[in-house]
Amino acid sequence: MPPRIPGVQRLGTFSLCLRPVVKPATPSLLPVTQTASLSQKEKKRLAKQDPYRWAQMQQRKAAHLKRREEIEAVRARQHGDPIRGLQTAFIESLDSAGQAPFSKPPVDDDGNPLEEPHPLPTSPHILNNLIHKDEMDSAIEHAYTLTRPMESELAPAGSEDYQKQLELHEEQHARAVEALQRITHMDNGSAKDRLHANIRRCVETFGRHETDLFLRPKALSRGQVKEEEPVRGGPDTGSSEVQIAILTAKIRALANQLETGRGYKDKVGKRDLRLMLHRRQKLLRYMNRKERGSDRWKHMVETLGLSPATWKDQISI
C-alpha cells in the first residue's frame, strides 16, 4: 500500500484573483486644490467653528466676483455690437450728413443733458440735391453779375434812381441767396438725400485717391516685388474700405429706422439688414486677410468703430 503524502493544510483559505493589479496613481507635483464646493452642512459648521475665517472667505469671494463682472463688462464693451459696432465721432456725424458741428447728448426725463456735447467732423461743402458748395458760390456770383443794374440815360451813375436800383438789387439778391441756402441745406433734405451725402463723404474719407497721400502702404513680405499700379483716373469708389464705409452708413440708417415706431414688425427691413451685415462681414474678413495690421486697416477700423463682433463671430439678429 503506497504511503500517504500530507497536503497543504487549509487550502480553502487562499483566494485566487485573476484581475490585473491596479497601479498606484503617479504623485502630482502640483499643489492640492479644492475642486468641489463646500456643502451646506460644511458651510454651517465652518461658520460656527471659525466665524472670522468664514467672513474672510466671503469677502474674498465677493471681491473676486466683482472683479470678474468688471472684466466681463470691459470685454463685452470692447467686443461691441454686431450692428452698430463702437460709437465714434464719424459714425455720429452720419445722422446729420456731416452738417451738425456738435453731437446730440442724451437727456433724462426732464430734458436735461446727461453729458457735454463733443465736436463732430463736418462736411459743409456737401449740399443737398448733389450740389457742391463751390458750384453754388460760382453760380451766385455769376447771377449777381448778370442781374446787376446797368447805367443808362434815364438812370446815370451817381443819380438817385440808380442808387435805388442798386439797393433794390442788393436786397433781392440777399433774399435769393437765403432761399437757395434753405433749399440746398441738408436739414431740409430727405433720408435719401442724406444717404447720397454720406456716400460722398465715405468716398472722400476712405477713397485711396485720398488715403494714399497720408497713409503708409503695407510692408512687402520677404521675396515679394512691388508691382506698378496703374494711374487712377478718378475718385476711388470701389475699394473694399469704401464699400465697407458705405454699407456701414446704410446699416446705421436702416437700424435707426427699425427702432422707431412699428419698425420691429418690418420683416423685409430686417431681412435687408441681415443681408447688408453679412455682406460687410465678408468684406471685413477679406480686408483682414489682405490688410491686417496696416495703416489702411487701422484707419478704417478706428474711424468706423468696427469691433470684432462685426466680422469675427456669427451674426444673428
Short mmCIF file of C-alpha atoms in Angstrom, two decimals, residues 62-80:
data_model
loop_
_atom_site.label_atom_id
_atom_site.label_comp_id
_atom_site.label_asym_id
_atom_site.label_seq_id
_atom_site.Cartn_x
_atom_site.Cartn_y
_atom_site.Cartn_z
CA ALA A 62 -17.29 88.90 -3.23
CA ALA A 63 -14.17 90.75 -4.37
CA HIS A 64 -13.41 88.06 -6.97
CA LEU A 65 -16.97 88.10 -8.30
CA LYS A 66 -16.97 91.88 -8.56
CA ARG A 67 -13.65 91.89 -10.42
CA ARG A 68 -14.88 89.19 -12.78
CA GLU A 69 -18.01 91.23 -13.58
CA GLU A 70 -15.85 94.27 -14.35
CA ILE A 71 -13.61 92.27 -16.67
CA GLU A 72 -16.59 90.73 -18.47
CA ALA A 73 -18.17 94.18 -18.88
CA VAL A 74 -14.95 95.56 -20.40
CA ARG A 75 -14.70 92.58 -22.76
CA ALA A 76 -18.32 92.95 -23.83
CA ARG A 77 -17.82 96.68 -24.43
CA GLN A 78 -14.68 96.07 -26.50
CA HIS A 79 -16.39 93.27 -28.41
CA GLY A 80 -19.03 95.76 -29.49
#
